[in-house]
């Protein structure tokens, strides 16, 4: 994974002006590395051509130059090759020599500066002062570590033999053997070692060109040492501190090694300058635990990385400390942790990308930053460790990815989407910061207008039924308005405290408004403590999809006979939490009629209980409006509602304009406030239900009759079991509320199915006594033969005398439904047989 060079916070450049020498060293080091990478990619092909081997010499030439020159003198062919080499490669060799000279000069001047700094020759700063200053410490670390990177990259990109040949060729052609820094330049170019030894666990990697693997790098780096006291102080600072202040941006402890990754790569380089740290077990265990416990592929510059499992093979204590943290099981678990998050991240990124705008960024700033940080953390780990040089570790990491179906293509998608979201969030943040002053004053104006409206709500020239004159509150709100006017954009600290105080005050006012309703809520002792009162009134538009999923599951499980349309819910979250469960229970129970309907009963009972709570609240509000001098308003609302109902046909045709719709919405709010809106008749769903909903509810109702007994004294159905928590009234109200959500046709159809059950029960009972074979009630039977067969099946396998036991209870079931849901009894009585009328009369 490509990372930037020595990245610093944006403010570092400004603060670095106090330390121009260190800032200059860092700039020079990065320029030298850039030149090295450029030259390494443009090496002359002649130096790899065997035809030129006879005129290209390594450092053995410097021991006896005359012997090598004598081979060329007088040989026309070799002299021609010399001329060709000089003409085609002369400029490249000059640039390479300038790079070497620049590197050597850089090291000399940096060491001189560090010695002076250590000895206190600079009046404005000392070594302690530099280490205490965050920016200066970063510059000091980078000025030393970047030089080490330069040497390692030179060995990695330009081999020792090529370096020697380039230097010797340039010295011969330019006749500059007396160059001042020639000895140090030769030391820089001298061959270090042959091809690195191959570890038993290493194997060819497709990313081998990006993984630096050098045998005994300490021997190479110690050709150019730094002052030991300064080196020790810098290493101590890296081991114990947070040089780049990145931990605050990574609050999750799992991200600690990523937060410290910038200083970890510098520490890796500088450890080779130390005499014994790599061989001290306790010190290396401490370093590994802090920087490398879950990251063993370490980028040291741009996309060039080192694999510690290979690089530290020669250092026993360092390797043992690393392996103790990175067993195969640990590598597997870490890989699985990252791979399993990729799919979730892709889904989250799609949601954020489609919704991104300025308001979304303001409202979701923390979650957006968290997603971006998590995506970068996972991407960094996966991209780095999929290219590890250790074959076993690489195979393990890739195999876990394959098992999770995450390959390079998926990672590329994650990379692109993460980059897109990060870019857009950054751009929108920049725009918000650019316009924050004007936006701030605009929002302050809006807040003042809202405060003015709120003040009028307590003492205005006009009043609605929900407004109460209260001069104290009005004065209080006007005082808050004056505080808002005094807010000044430039005084961020004091403004923040004022805004917080105003918000707290408004919350107190809100609590005062809700005091009456809270008292009503606490009086409802029979409501289950697990059902918070706020569920009764809270509006939740997002319940739509989950409610529809329940309907879809029910319909699909009923023999896949139909598809559902999208339904829209405009109600409280109780419908999300209960209706969805009700309909999901239908889907599971319809094919297993012999199973228990208990969970469904409980859910319908919950609906009924909460509807009773709403009814009680409506009654309390209606009573309160009569007692708080709002009787006239209440009467006016009632008369106005009557007039509106008379014009219902006009409104249903959609002839009203926007003004009328707004008026109707406000009237509905006043109606709710006055307690004039019957809670049991609230409509939450606006479109048609599934085709089989009424049949399923009929089957459910029939199955529940055996759970209740007819109490002739109470004239109602009751439970014979004390442990039965589903009260009959609550269940029947929940059932009626569910049916009420749809057109009245479905309520009528449900009633017809239940009446048909009563008739079927009677027919089955008569068939066992004196009904002639083949006799039917064809004139009264609903034309649903399949459903009728199912009803008869239920009757035959019920109790010994199904009519005597089930039919009367079914009659009272329907009568109770009509009573609670305000359905005319004539609708049911007109369909009932004479025997059922006898039951009612008795």
PDB file of N, CA, C and O in Angstrom, residues 584-613:
ATOM      1  N   UNK A 584     -45.526 -11.780  11.051  1.00  0.00           N
ATOM      2  CA  UNK A 584     -44.513 -12.822  10.902  1.00  0.00           C
ATOM      3  C   UNK A 584     -44.982 -14.126  11.553  1.00  0.00           C
ATOM      4  O   UNK A 584     -44.710 -15.215  11.049  1.00  0.00           O
ATOM      5  N   UNK A 585     -45.733 -14.017  12.671  1.00  0.00           N
ATOM      6  CA  UNK A 585     -46.255 -15.222  13.303  1.00  0.00           C
ATOM      7  C   UNK A 585     -47.286 -15.903  12.407  1.00  0.00           C
ATOM      8  O   UNK A 585     -47.376 -17.130  12.368  1.00  0.00           O
ATOM      9  N   UNK A 586     -48.088 -15.135  11.681  1.00  0.00           N
ATOM     10  CA  UNK A 586     -49.027 -15.729  10.740  1.00  0.00           C
ATOM     11  C   UNK A 586     -48.298 -16.604   9.735  1.00  0.00           C
ATOM     12  O   UNK A 586     -48.725 -17.716   9.416  1.00  0.00           O
ATOM     13  N   UNK A 587     -47.166 -16.066   9.210  1.00  0.00           N
ATOM     14  CA  UNK A 587     -46.442 -16.805   8.188  1.00  0.00           C
ATOM     15  C   UNK A 587     -45.963 -18.153   8.701  1.00  0.00           C
ATOM     16  O   UNK A 587     -45.911 -19.132   7.961  1.00  0.00           O
ATOM     17  N   UNK A 588     -45.615 -18.201   9.986  1.00  0.00           N
ATOM     18  CA  UNK A 588     -45.091 -19.445  10.538  1.00  0.00           C
ATOM     19  C   UNK A 588     -46.211 -20.424  10.922  1.00  0.00           C
ATOM     20  O   UNK A 588     -46.035 -21.630  10.892  1.00  0.00           O
ATOM     21  N   UNK A 589     -47.384 -19.883  11.303  1.00  0.00           N
ATOM     22  CA  UNK A 589     -48.423 -20.727  11.882  1.00  0.00           C
ATOM     23  C   UNK A 589     -49.449 -21.234  10.880  1.00  0.00           C
ATOM     24  O   UNK A 589     -50.182 -22.167  11.189  1.00  0.00           O
ATOM     25  N   UNK A 590     -49.548 -20.595   9.701  1.00  0.00           N
ATOM     26  CA  UNK A 590     -50.653 -20.929   8.819  1.00  0.00           C
ATOM     27  C   UNK A 590     -50.605 -22.373   8.345  1.00  0.00           C
ATOM     28  O   UNK A 590     -51.628 -22.995   8.099  1.00  0.00           O
ATOM     29  N   UNK A 591     -49.420 -22.943   8.165  1.00  0.00           N
ATOM     30  CA  UNK A 591     -49.308 -24.331   7.717  1.00  0.00           C
ATOM     31  C   UNK A 591     -49.163 -25.317   8.872  1.00  0.00           C
ATOM     32  O   UNK A 591     -49.058 -26.509   8.677  1.00  0.00           O
ATOM     33  N   UNK A 592     -49.123 -24.788  10.086  1.00  0.00           N
ATOM     34  CA  UNK A 592     -48.981 -25.660  11.261  1.00  0.00           C
ATOM     35  C   UNK A 592     -50.066 -25.299  12.263  1.00  0.00           C
ATOM     36  O   UNK A 592     -49.806 -24.765  13.335  1.00  0.00           O
ATOM     37  N   UNK A 593     -51.338 -25.542  11.860  1.00  0.00           N
ATOM     38  CA  UNK A 593     -52.461 -25.081  12.665  1.00  0.00           C
ATOM     39  C   UNK A 593     -52.502 -25.746  14.029  1.00  0.00           C
ATOM     40  O   UNK A 593     -53.143 -25.261  14.956  1.00  0.00           O
ATOM     41  N   UNK A 594     -51.858 -26.922  14.126  1.00  0.00           N
ATOM     42  CA  UNK A 594     -51.882 -27.617  15.393  1.00  0.00           C
ATOM     43  C   UNK A 594     -50.902 -27.023  16.391  1.00  0.00           C
ATOM     44  O   UNK A 594     -50.919 -27.371  17.570  1.00  0.00           O
ATOM     45  N   UNK A 595     -50.001 -26.127  15.937  1.00  0.00           N
ATOM     46  CA  UNK A 595     -48.994 -25.539  16.826  1.00  0.00           C
ATOM     47  C   UNK A 595     -49.604 -24.440  17.678  1.00  0.00           C
ATOM     48  O   UNK A 595     -50.713 -23.972  17.452  1.00  0.00           O
ATOM     49  N   UNK A 596     -48.860 -24.000  18.645  1.00  0.00           N
ATOM     50  CA  UNK A 596     -49.334 -22.962  19.558  1.00  0.00           C
ATOM     51  C   UNK A 596     -49.334 -21.599  18.896  1.00  0.00           C
ATOM     52  O   UNK A 596     -48.405 -21.242  18.183  1.00  0.00           O
ATOM     53  N   UNK A 597     -50.438 -20.834  19.147  1.00  0.00           N
ATOM     54  CA  UNK A 597     -50.520 -19.452  18.655  1.00  0.00           C
ATOM     55  C   UNK A 597     -50.142 -18.477  19.773  1.00  0.00           C
ATOM     56  O   UNK A 597     -50.440 -17.294  19.671  1.00  0.00           O
ATOM     57  N   UNK A 598     -49.474 -18.978  20.823  1.00  0.00           N
ATOM     58  CA  UNK A 598     -49.213 -18.152  21.992  1.00  0.00           C
ATOM     59  C   UNK A 598     -48.491 -16.851  21.720  1.00  0.00           C
ATOM     60  O   UNK A 598     -48.947 -15.783  22.140  1.00  0.00           O
ATOM     61  N   UNK A 599     -47.335 -16.877  21.017  1.00  0.00           N
ATOM     62  CA  UNK A 599     -46.635 -15.602  20.771  1.00  0.00           C
ATOM     63  C   UNK A 599     -47.478 -14.590  20.031  1.00  0.00           C
ATOM     64  O   UNK A 599     -47.411 -13.393  20.308  1.00  0.00           O
ATOM     65  N   UNK A 600     -48.326 -15.070  19.096  1.00  0.00           N
ATOM     66  CA  UNK A 600     -49.184 -14.154  18.346  1.00  0.00           C
ATOM     67  C   UNK A 600     -50.233 -13.531  19.259  1.00  0.00           C
ATOM     68  O   UNK A 600     -50.543 -12.338  19.156  1.00  0.00           O
ATOM     69  N   UNK A 601     -50.767 -14.340  20.166  1.00  0.00           N
ATOM     70  CA  UNK A 601     -51.754 -13.818  21.115  1.00  0.00           C
ATOM     71  C   UNK A 601     -51.139 -12.714  21.965  1.00  0.00           C
ATOM     72  O   UNK A 601     -51.753 -11.662  22.200  1.00  0.00           O
ATOM     73  N   UNK A 602     -49.926 -12.943  22.424  1.00  0.00           N
ATOM     74  CA  UNK A 602     -49.263 -11.939  23.261  1.00  0.00           C
ATOM     75  C   UNK A 602     -49.050 -10.634  22.513  1.00  0.00           C
ATOM     76  O   UNK A 602     -49.221  -9.554  23.074  1.00  0.00           O
ATOM     77  N   UNK A 603     -48.679 -10.733  21.241  1.00  0.00           N
ATOM     78  CA  UNK A 603     -48.448  -9.519  20.466  1.00  0.00           C
ATOM     79  C   UNK A 603     -49.743  -8.753  20.237  1.00  0.00           C
ATOM     80  O   UNK A 603     -49.791  -7.531  20.350  1.00  0.00           O
ATOM     81  N   UNK A 604     -50.825  -9.479  19.892  1.00  0.00           N
ATOM     82  CA  UNK A 604     -52.106  -8.802  19.731  1.00  0.00           C
ATOM     83  C   UNK A 604     -52.583  -8.209  21.052  1.00  0.00           C
ATOM     84  O   UNK A 604     -53.168  -7.115  21.084  1.00  0.00           O
ATOM     85  N   UNK A 605     -52.331  -8.905  22.150  1.00  0.00           N
ATOM     86  CA  UNK A 605     -52.688  -8.370  23.454  1.00  0.00           C
ATOM     87  C   UNK A 605     -51.904  -7.098  23.757  1.00  0.00           C
ATOM     88  O   UNK A 605     -52.438  -6.152  24.352  1.00  0.00           O
ATOM     89  N   UNK A 606     -50.643  -7.071  23.340  1.00  0.00           N
ATOM     90  CA  UNK A 606     -49.840  -5.852  23.530  1.00  0.00           C
ATOM     91  C   UNK A 606     -50.443  -4.679  22.770  1.00  0.00           C
ATOM     92  O   UNK A 606     -50.542  -3.562  23.293  1.00  0.00           O
ATOM     93  N   UNK A 607     -50.836  -4.945  21.521  1.00  0.00           N
ATOM     94  CA  UNK A 607     -51.499  -3.884  20.739  1.00  0.00           C
ATOM     95  C   UNK A 607     -52.741  -3.406  21.471  1.00  0.00           C
ATOM     96  O   UNK A 607     -52.988  -2.190  21.602  1.00  0.00           O
ATOM     97  N   UNK A 608     -53.561  -4.359  21.947  1.00  0.00           N
ATOM     98  CA  UNK A 608     -54.786  -3.976  22.643  1.00  0.00           C
ATOM     99  C   UNK A 608     -54.524  -3.184  23.900  1.00  0.00           C
ATOM    100  O   UNK A 608     -55.212  -2.191  24.184  1.00  0.00           O
ATOM    101  N   UNK A 609     -53.518  -3.593  24.684  1.00  0.00           N
ATOM    102  CA  UNK A 609     -53.193  -2.860  25.900  1.00  0.00           C
ATOM    103  C   UNK A 609     -52.775  -1.421  25.600  1.00  0.00           C
ATOM    104  O   UNK A 609     -53.206  -0.475  26.270  1.00  0.00           O
ATOM    105  N   UNK A 610     -51.937  -1.260  24.603  1.00  0.00           N
ATOM    106  CA  UNK A 610     -51.490   0.097  24.271  1.00  0.00           C
ATOM    107  C   UNK A 610     -52.620   0.931  23.678  1.00  0.00           C
ATOM    108  O   UNK A 610     -52.672   2.147  23.873  1.00  0.00           O
ATOM    109  N   UNK A 611     -53.529   0.310  22.968  1.00  0.00           N
ATOM    110  CA  UNK A 611     -54.694   1.041  22.486  1.00  0.00           C
ATOM    111  C   UNK A 611     -55.558   1.499  23.667  1.00  0.00           C
ATOM    112  O   UNK A 611     -56.125   2.593  23.644  1.00  0.00           O
ATOM    113  N   UNK A 612     -55.647   0.662  24.687  1.00  0.00           N
ATOM    114  CA  UNK A 612     -56.374   1.068  25.897  1.00  0.00           C
ATOM    115  C   UNK A 612     -55.679   2.246  26.571  1.00  0.00           C
ATOM    116  O   UNK A 612     -56.342   3.154  27.093  1.00  0.00           O
ATOM    117  N   UNK A 613     -54.352   2.226  26.587  1.00  0.00           N
ATOM    118  CA  UNK A 613     -53.608   3.355  27.149  1.00  0.00           C
ATOM    119  C   UNK A 613     -53.905   4.627  26.370  1.00  0.00           C
ATOM    120  O   UNK A 613     -54.154   5.697  26.953  1.00  0.00           O
TER     121      UNK A 613
END
